[in-house]
């Protein structure tokens, strides 16, 4: 077969219209010889066009095909042409191929023509492929950051957060992740590492020389970003200690600062094995973003840890005290804070020794939680100090009222407390002399040996609310076998039972006391707490405090 090449299109010497193309013409007119026009049209296409005859030999190659597939010329057997992907597709009767060729990404499709001929249409999809690849990479990076942010936010425990920081980047960003932190004072750096071969993150302490040995770590700990670097040629013992025994030779190292809480929380070091591609610009950008999120998570965890520590110190200072021994009396207290992880709140009781006996207090400050606990601490501290100069309950209430109102910003805070304040003294002939003053608190209940229950009415106004507040007092004798119960309104106002909205109420409290007649104070308080727990069914909404005093 002889062929001729015209205008960049190669066709058989017989030269019909390529691809069986036709031109529109009037009925009965003789078709003009438009092969040259057809060739020019084909050469102007952005697609490469290659046609074959029924035997699979190339019959036409347009100009774009000559540029894309210079190895394919007219007369070539397409099944054995030097373009492997095209040759395989032709040999197996496939309708498409996708391959790299001469730096281009080519995508071809086959169409059937008349008389067993075929045409291959080949496009350059290099830019399209690059855009799709870039979109895939970007989506992958976004998914990584989203997953990392979700995992980093799962815990407010510092050690758990550090473990997440080093496990998340492996293997997506690196083969090994290392977090290095310096102690506040001059000390040894602490590190935590994770590699794919580690069953779990590994921690350790290194010499300070490690900071200078690892590329970029010193800068990262100062809050500065450093460019990726190679693993040091001379591996010191400090460097070897942070690598798993089977890790192999490290290649590239990228250190990033982890900033959080207004400071640099540490350095995140990502290490790739020798042979893995170096960190490119997008890898570095992603690593910096992850390190920033890691730093914020570590900062939040450290701040939470500090707050928990302060809260525990506050809790320890405000928890109900160990009750002292009081001559002629048996004492027991009970306390529950409402719906707070801390065991502190606005209800409190205290028993303090005074000459000749003891001073007892049970109060309920306005509010709940830590804010109420702070006022509780102020009230208790005031009582501990004022009792040294005044032991009469009524006068002591008045002094406490002035002390609370004189505190800075007392009016703006509008913080006050209801309070029962009393003294216990051994009475001649047995029993206790009880002097009690009330500041707007529920009246205590007197339980007699026969199960009778009666209130000791004291009344009064809340303490710390008004400078002109009036308080009431009472005095009585507590005989052996009798018991006095002081309690906060969290006991009677506890909502539960059927439907969860009924109050426990004073009537139920009196019935519970009557059924516990004869029990020692500790057993009676435990009994009341158990009944309240059953009534609340785990839905405590208010603080509860009670103090039982029995004459012995």
XYZ file of C-alpha atoms in Angstrom:
552
model
C 0.000 0.000 0.000
C 1.340 3.414 -0.911
C 0.499 6.432 1.171
C 0.746 10.129 0.789
C 1.021 12.846 3.462
C -0.919 16.060 2.909
C -1.154 18.968 5.276
C 0.038 16.814 8.171
C -2.502 14.052 7.497
C -1.247 10.765 6.152
C -3.705 8.650 4.144
C -3.643 5.861 1.522
C -2.806 6.826 -2.029
C -6.393 6.100 -2.955
C -7.168 8.924 -0.455
C -10.925 8.733 0.263
C -12.459 10.941 2.918
C -10.848 10.033 6.232
C -12.985 8.305 8.757
C -15.789 7.889 6.243
C -16.620 11.591 6.583
C -19.217 13.028 4.180
C -20.147 16.501 2.969
C -23.676 17.674 2.487
C -24.605 18.170 -1.181
C -27.612 18.767 -3.320
C -29.493 15.687 -4.541
C -28.091 14.378 -7.820
C -24.978 16.601 -7.673
C -21.544 15.109 -8.158
C -19.609 15.289 -4.832
C -16.534 17.488 -5.095
C -13.070 16.180 -4.256
C -12.781 17.631 -0.745
C -9.980 15.410 0.667
C -7.666 18.396 1.115
C -10.357 20.219 3.104
C -10.950 17.134 5.250
C -7.237 16.879 5.947
C -7.053 20.508 6.972
C -10.033 20.079 9.275
C -8.479 17.016 10.935
C -5.139 18.756 11.346
C -6.896 21.617 13.107
C -8.331 19.382 15.809
C -6.875 19.513 19.352
C -7.412 15.765 19.567
C -5.071 13.249 18.020
C -6.833 11.082 15.414
C -5.440 7.732 14.262
C -7.423 5.464 11.930
C -6.793 1.828 11.065
C -8.062 -0.485 8.383
C -9.696 -3.872 8.915
C -6.228 -5.453 9.395
C -5.276 -3.041 12.149
C -2.783 -1.061 10.043
C -2.652 2.687 10.489
C -4.213 4.509 7.546
C -4.372 8.086 8.815
C -2.495 10.191 11.384
C -3.436 13.855 11.886
C -1.032 16.618 12.952
C -1.904 16.383 16.652
C -1.314 12.623 16.586
C 2.078 13.234 14.995
C 2.918 15.506 17.953
C 1.530 13.188 20.633
C 2.517 9.842 19.084
C 5.500 10.433 16.776
C 6.203 6.685 16.682
C 2.865 5.967 15.018
C 2.920 6.492 11.248
C 0.772 5.240 8.372
C 1.270 1.542 7.766
C 2.162 0.781 11.404
C 0.576 -2.285 12.933
C -1.072 -0.688 15.953
C -0.886 -3.884 18.029
C 2.926 -3.725 17.934
C 3.489 0.035 17.900
C 6.085 1.556 20.265
C 3.355 3.027 22.510
C 2.776 0.160 24.976
C -0.600 1.263 26.347
C -2.037 1.849 22.864
C -0.567 -1.408 21.556
C -2.126 -3.405 24.408
C -5.501 -1.762 23.908
C -5.420 -2.522 20.168
C -4.273 -6.094 20.733
C -6.980 -6.846 23.309
C -9.766 -5.015 21.538
C -10.081 -2.522 24.386
C -12.053 0.647 23.784
C -9.749 2.989 25.768
C -6.293 3.474 27.244
C -4.732 5.878 29.723
C -0.955 6.292 29.936
C 2.045 8.576 30.381
C 3.929 9.188 27.133
C 6.693 11.680 26.454
C 5.777 13.690 29.544
C 2.105 13.864 28.647
C -0.852 12.143 30.213
C -2.789 10.707 27.249
C -6.292 9.272 27.233
C -7.640 7.541 24.125
C -10.968 6.072 23.076
C -11.740 3.845 20.103
C -14.706 4.202 17.743
C -15.821 1.727 15.097
C -16.000 2.890 11.461
C -17.436 1.234 8.375
C -15.848 -1.847 6.763
C -14.115 -3.011 9.951
C -12.071 0.150 10.274
C -11.480 1.978 13.567
C -10.538 5.458 14.717
C -8.633 6.300 17.894
C -9.243 9.738 19.418
C -6.482 10.680 21.855
C -6.553 13.694 24.212
C -3.813 15.313 26.282
C -5.252 15.247 29.805
C -2.062 16.267 31.585
C -3.548 19.434 33.089
C -6.828 17.750 33.860
C -5.023 14.881 35.572
C -2.853 17.317 37.529
C -5.916 19.220 38.704
C -7.654 16.016 39.739
C -4.533 14.837 41.539
C -4.192 18.187 43.300
C -7.852 18.046 44.348
C -7.404 14.497 45.651
C -4.313 15.514 47.619
C -6.067 18.564 49.037
C -9.061 16.512 50.079
C -6.770 13.966 51.675
C -4.944 16.692 53.616
C -8.200 18.295 54.699
C -9.479 14.919 55.880
C -6.237 14.373 57.796
C -6.512 17.731 59.557
C -10.188 17.126 60.351
C -9.417 13.676 61.771
C -6.463 15.065 63.714
C -8.529 17.901 65.153
C -11.234 15.470 66.211
C -8.779 13.129 67.934
C -6.800 15.923 69.582
C -9.992 17.283 71.090
C -11.058 13.982 72.631
C -8.977 14.313 75.780
C -7.998 17.081 78.170
C -5.376 14.895 79.813
C -1.899 16.083 78.875
C -0.313 12.649 78.495
C -3.162 11.331 76.349
C -2.944 14.440 74.167
C 0.795 13.933 73.651
C 0.189 10.325 72.637
C -2.339 11.495 70.052
C 0.123 14.127 68.777
C 2.763 11.521 67.885
C 0.466 8.751 66.618
C -1.683 10.790 64.230
C 1.060 11.816 61.708
C 2.296 8.240 61.225
C 2.404 7.035 58.466
C 0.559 9.776 56.545
C 3.153 12.499 57.100
C 6.157 10.592 58.390
C 7.533 7.214 59.405
C 8.251 8.450 62.930
C 6.890 11.339 65.013
C 8.708 12.726 68.042
C 7.486 15.385 70.482
C 10.213 17.103 72.501
C 9.460 19.267 75.526
C 11.791 21.222 77.777
C 11.087 21.544 81.510
C 10.466 25.082 82.819
C 13.711 25.058 84.782
C 17.093 23.842 83.630
C 16.561 20.147 83.205
C 16.595 17.289 80.767
C 14.286 17.307 77.743
C 11.428 14.835 77.821
C 10.321 13.154 74.626
C 7.583 10.854 73.390
C 7.915 8.899 70.139
C 5.813 6.774 67.870
C 6.826 4.763 64.816
C 4.798 2.278 62.822
C 6.647 -0.626 64.453
C 5.931 0.607 68.006
C 2.947 -1.101 69.664
C 2.372 2.129 71.605
C 4.075 5.501 72.046
C 7.399 5.360 73.881
C 8.597 8.037 76.324
C 12.059 8.946 77.508
C 14.389 11.560 78.919
C 17.422 12.778 76.974
C 20.433 14.952 77.571
C 20.094 18.608 76.557
C 22.519 17.915 73.730
C 19.614 16.238 71.899
C 18.124 19.681 71.252
C 21.192 20.760 69.293
C 21.696 17.419 67.561
C 18.317 17.132 65.837
C 17.988 19.536 62.894
C 15.561 22.380 63.568
C 14.592 21.344 67.124
C 16.356 24.223 68.874
C 14.627 26.710 66.565
C 11.238 25.011 67.014
C 11.529 25.128 70.805
C 12.123 28.873 70.470
C 8.922 29.125 68.433
C 10.653 29.415 65.065
C 9.922 27.292 61.998
C 12.932 25.594 60.405
C 13.289 24.140 56.913
C 13.486 20.352 56.473
C 16.966 18.926 56.945
C 18.835 15.671 56.638
C 19.553 13.268 59.462
C 23.024 13.947 60.934
C 25.766 11.857 59.371
C 27.300 11.130 62.763
C 24.642 9.549 64.968
C 25.183 10.270 68.675
C 23.832 8.031 71.448
C 21.142 10.664 72.151
C 19.911 10.436 68.570
C 20.003 6.657 68.531
C 17.928 6.553 71.741
C 14.909 8.196 70.104
C 14.816 5.669 67.233
C 13.381 2.144 67.365
C 16.066 -0.543 66.935
C 14.597 -1.701 63.617
C 13.871 1.740 62.149
C 16.780 1.820 59.711
C 18.553 4.869 58.390
C 16.505 8.103 58.727
C 16.368 10.423 55.736
C 14.628 13.774 56.111
C 13.759 15.582 59.362
C 11.160 18.343 59.755
C 10.811 20.148 63.101
C 7.836 22.435 63.804
C 6.966 24.512 66.876
C 3.860 23.512 68.803
C 2.472 26.803 70.073
C -0.309 26.843 72.644
C -1.468 28.907 75.576
C 0.659 31.887 74.568
C 3.906 29.920 74.566
C 5.698 27.140 72.724
C 4.507 23.849 74.178
C 7.268 21.845 72.464
C 8.695 20.746 69.134
C 7.091 18.225 66.800
C 9.737 16.312 64.859
C 8.681 14.293 61.812
C 11.196 11.808 60.415
C 11.069 9.937 57.116
C 13.199 6.948 56.318
C 15.976 7.180 53.795
C 14.453 6.474 50.398
C 11.100 8.119 51.068
C 10.461 11.392 49.258
C 11.587 14.526 51.051
C 9.052 16.918 52.547
C 7.772 19.169 49.764
C 6.204 22.578 50.170
C 2.716 21.201 50.732
C 3.994 18.611 53.234
C 5.717 21.355 55.212
C 2.589 23.510 55.203
C 0.454 20.587 56.396
C 2.963 19.687 59.113
C 2.951 23.287 60.374
C -0.848 23.327 60.513
C -0.934 20.034 62.395
C 1.757 21.238 64.814
C -0.269 24.392 65.494
C -3.344 22.310 66.322
C -1.245 19.980 68.439
C 0.189 22.938 70.350
C -3.287 24.331 70.989
C -4.479 20.927 72.244
C -1.458 20.534 74.536
C -1.934 24.076 75.841
C -5.607 23.385 76.557
C -4.730 20.122 78.319
C -2.064 21.820 80.447
C -4.428 24.657 81.351
C -7.102 22.123 82.260
C -4.579 20.242 84.395
C -3.666 23.445 86.246
C -7.333 24.251 86.819
C -8.019 20.736 88.092
C -5.048 21.003 90.459
C -6.266 24.350 91.802
C -9.771 22.962 92.145
C -8.470 19.944 94.053
C -6.542 22.237 96.401
C -9.698 24.292 96.900
C -11.714 21.125 97.364
C -9.304 19.789 99.957
C -9.463 23.041 101.929
C -13.274 23.191 101.822
C -14.289 19.578 102.371
C -16.106 18.960 105.659
C -13.536 18.601 108.437
C -12.857 15.739 110.769
C -15.087 16.402 113.753
C -13.308 16.994 117.056
C -14.083 15.226 120.298
C -16.520 17.215 122.435
C -17.026 16.217 126.085
C -20.521 14.860 126.656
C -21.423 14.820 122.946
C -21.391 12.468 119.987
C -21.191 14.131 116.571
C -21.644 13.089 112.948
C -21.917 15.023 109.709
C -23.102 14.270 106.171
C -22.480 16.145 102.935
C -23.239 15.849 99.211
C -22.473 18.421 96.503
C -25.059 18.874 93.720
C -24.232 17.583 90.247
C -20.602 18.708 90.290
C -17.507 16.642 89.683
C -15.897 18.501 92.544
C -17.134 17.458 95.967
C -17.583 21.065 97.099
C -20.514 23.422 96.970
C -22.498 25.966 98.925
C -23.622 23.881 101.920
C -21.231 23.329 104.796
C -20.887 22.382 108.440
C -18.069 22.896 110.917
C -17.287 22.190 114.559
C -14.624 24.294 116.259
C -13.301 23.960 119.820
C -13.853 26.882 122.200
C -13.124 27.210 125.900
C -15.557 24.979 127.792
C -16.988 23.197 124.770
C -17.406 23.596 121.023
C -18.870 25.943 118.432
C -20.872 24.338 115.623
C -22.101 25.865 112.386
C -24.229 24.670 109.488
C -24.906 26.976 106.561
C -26.103 27.278 102.981
C -24.508 30.044 100.908
C -26.208 31.518 97.845
C -25.380 29.741 94.564
C -23.832 26.417 93.682
C -20.537 24.950 92.558
C -17.142 26.627 92.807
C -18.533 30.160 93.212
C -20.553 29.071 96.220
C -17.591 27.111 97.551
C -15.436 30.258 97.547
C -17.974 32.064 99.751
C -18.192 28.949 101.914
C -14.453 29.185 102.483
C -14.730 32.882 103.375
C -17.504 32.195 105.918
C -15.588 29.353 107.526
C -12.385 31.374 107.716
C -14.256 34.278 109.313
C -15.803 31.962 111.888
C -12.463 30.413 112.746
C -11.041 33.873 113.380
C -14.014 35.537 115.074
C -14.533 32.671 117.552
C -11.253 33.669 119.162
C -12.787 36.969 120.302
C -16.491 36.078 120.575
C -18.170 32.781 121.482
C -21.774 33.913 122.016
C -23.701 32.677 118.938
C -25.931 35.744 118.518
C -23.059 38.234 118.802
C -20.912 36.065 116.579
C -23.599 36.151 113.866
C -23.644 39.937 113.986
C -19.854 40.139 113.658
C -19.921 37.715 110.740
C -22.625 39.781 109.014
C -20.439 42.904 109.250
C -17.364 40.995 108.031
C -19.142 39.705 104.936
C -20.589 43.117 104.085
C -17.181 44.772 104.511
C -15.579 42.425 101.957
C -14.605 44.094 98.615
C -17.453 44.206 96.075
C -19.809 42.530 98.531
C -22.833 44.568 97.354
C -22.143 43.881 93.683
C -21.728 40.137 94.239
C -24.928 39.927 96.342
C -23.536 36.875 98.122
C -25.017 35.822 101.427
C -25.620 32.728 103.507
C -28.231 31.240 105.781
C -26.634 29.936 108.946
C -27.191 28.093 112.202
C -24.558 28.873 114.790
C -24.460 27.255 118.208
C -22.361 26.290 121.196
C -22.221 23.017 123.096
C -21.256 22.849 126.769
C -21.450 19.920 129.154
C -24.308 20.537 131.599
C -24.120 19.747 135.276
C -26.130 16.654 135.963
C -25.605 15.281 132.427
C -26.494 16.276 128.914
C -25.528 19.416 126.985
C -26.404 23.071 127.224
C -27.089 24.246 123.690
C -27.165 27.922 122.740
C -28.135 28.493 119.121
C -28.610 31.522 116.849
C -30.310 31.552 113.491
C -29.676 33.535 110.349
C -32.565 32.624 108.027
C -31.857 28.892 108.161
C -34.348 26.000 108.520
C -34.979 25.216 112.199
C -33.073 22.196 113.534
C -35.074 19.177 114.686
C -34.953 17.630 118.151
C -35.320 13.814 118.246
C -36.334 12.312 121.604
C -35.699 8.695 122.651
C -39.382 7.787 122.182
C -39.266 8.884 118.505
C -40.899 12.259 119.037
C -39.635 15.021 116.725
C -39.966 18.755 117.356
C -38.378 21.832 115.785
C -36.170 24.266 117.681
C -37.421 27.558 116.268
C -34.785 30.260 115.840
C -35.660 32.151 112.589
C -33.588 35.250 111.779
C -32.470 36.809 108.492
C -29.747 35.691 106.046
C -26.175 36.671 106.947
C -24.316 39.084 104.641
C -27.451 40.389 102.897
C -28.300 43.515 104.916
C -26.397 45.674 107.378
C -29.569 45.938 109.474
C -30.301 42.208 109.455
C -31.901 40.804 112.620
C -31.036 37.409 114.049
C -32.757 35.182 116.631
C -31.419 32.939 119.374
C -32.570 30.077 121.592
C -31.154 28.096 124.507
C -32.136 24.628 125.703
C -30.800 21.502 127.323
C -30.120 18.379 125.292
C -30.640 15.395 127.605
C -28.865 12.054 127.267
C -30.530 9.975 124.558
C -31.765 13.062 122.692
C -30.383 14.147 119.350
C -30.332 17.481 117.543
C -30.256 17.469 113.721
C -29.273 20.595 111.796
C -29.715 20.357 108.017
C -29.712 22.471 104.860
C -32.784 23.019 102.698
C -31.226 20.691 100.112
C -32.592 17.860 102.292
C -36.249 18.900 102.385
C -36.228 20.361 98.846
C -34.651 17.291 97.248
C -36.830 16.461 94.227
C -37.374 12.838 93.301
C -39.710 9.970 94.016
C -42.465 9.029 91.556
C -42.223 11.380 88.581
C -38.975 12.855 89.873
C -40.545 16.208 90.867
C -41.902 15.669 94.389
C -39.999 17.244 97.302
C -38.652 15.047 100.070
C -40.211 17.516 102.498
C -40.059 18.033 106.261
C -42.781 15.456 106.899
C -40.705 12.651 105.333
C -37.625 13.926 107.167
C -39.457 13.789 110.520
C -40.735 10.294 109.773
C -37.233 9.155 108.843
C -35.874 10.641 112.081
C -38.573 8.991 114.172
C -37.809 5.591 112.649
C -34.111 6.075 113.496
C -34.634 6.922 117.185
C -31.948 5.357 119.341
C -29.353 5.154 116.585
C -26.012 6.821 117.220
C -25.415 10.035 115.192
C -23.152 8.393 112.576
C -25.660 5.616 111.842
C -28.549 8.083 111.757
C -26.771 10.362 109.249
C -25.878 7.383 107.049
C -29.533 6.284 107.171
C -30.767 9.714 106.096
C -28.210 9.962 103.256
C -29.278 6.532 102.004
C -32.956 7.537 102.015
C -32.146 10.752 100.128
C -30.072 8.861 97.540
C -32.983 6.488 96.944
C -35.378 9.424 96.690
C -33.159 11.372 94.246
C -32.262 8.302 92.164
C -28.979 9.920 91.085
C -30.573 13.269 90.099
C -29.189 15.580 92.801
C -29.926 19.248 92.027
C -28.894 20.920 95.295
C -26.180 20.618 97.894
C -27.006 18.649 101.029
C -25.454 19.065 104.472
C -26.484 17.796 107.919
C -24.978 17.690 111.389
C -26.228 15.444 114.179
C -25.418 16.100 117.863
C -26.369 13.631 120.588
C -25.944 14.017 124.329
C -24.175 11.040 125.917
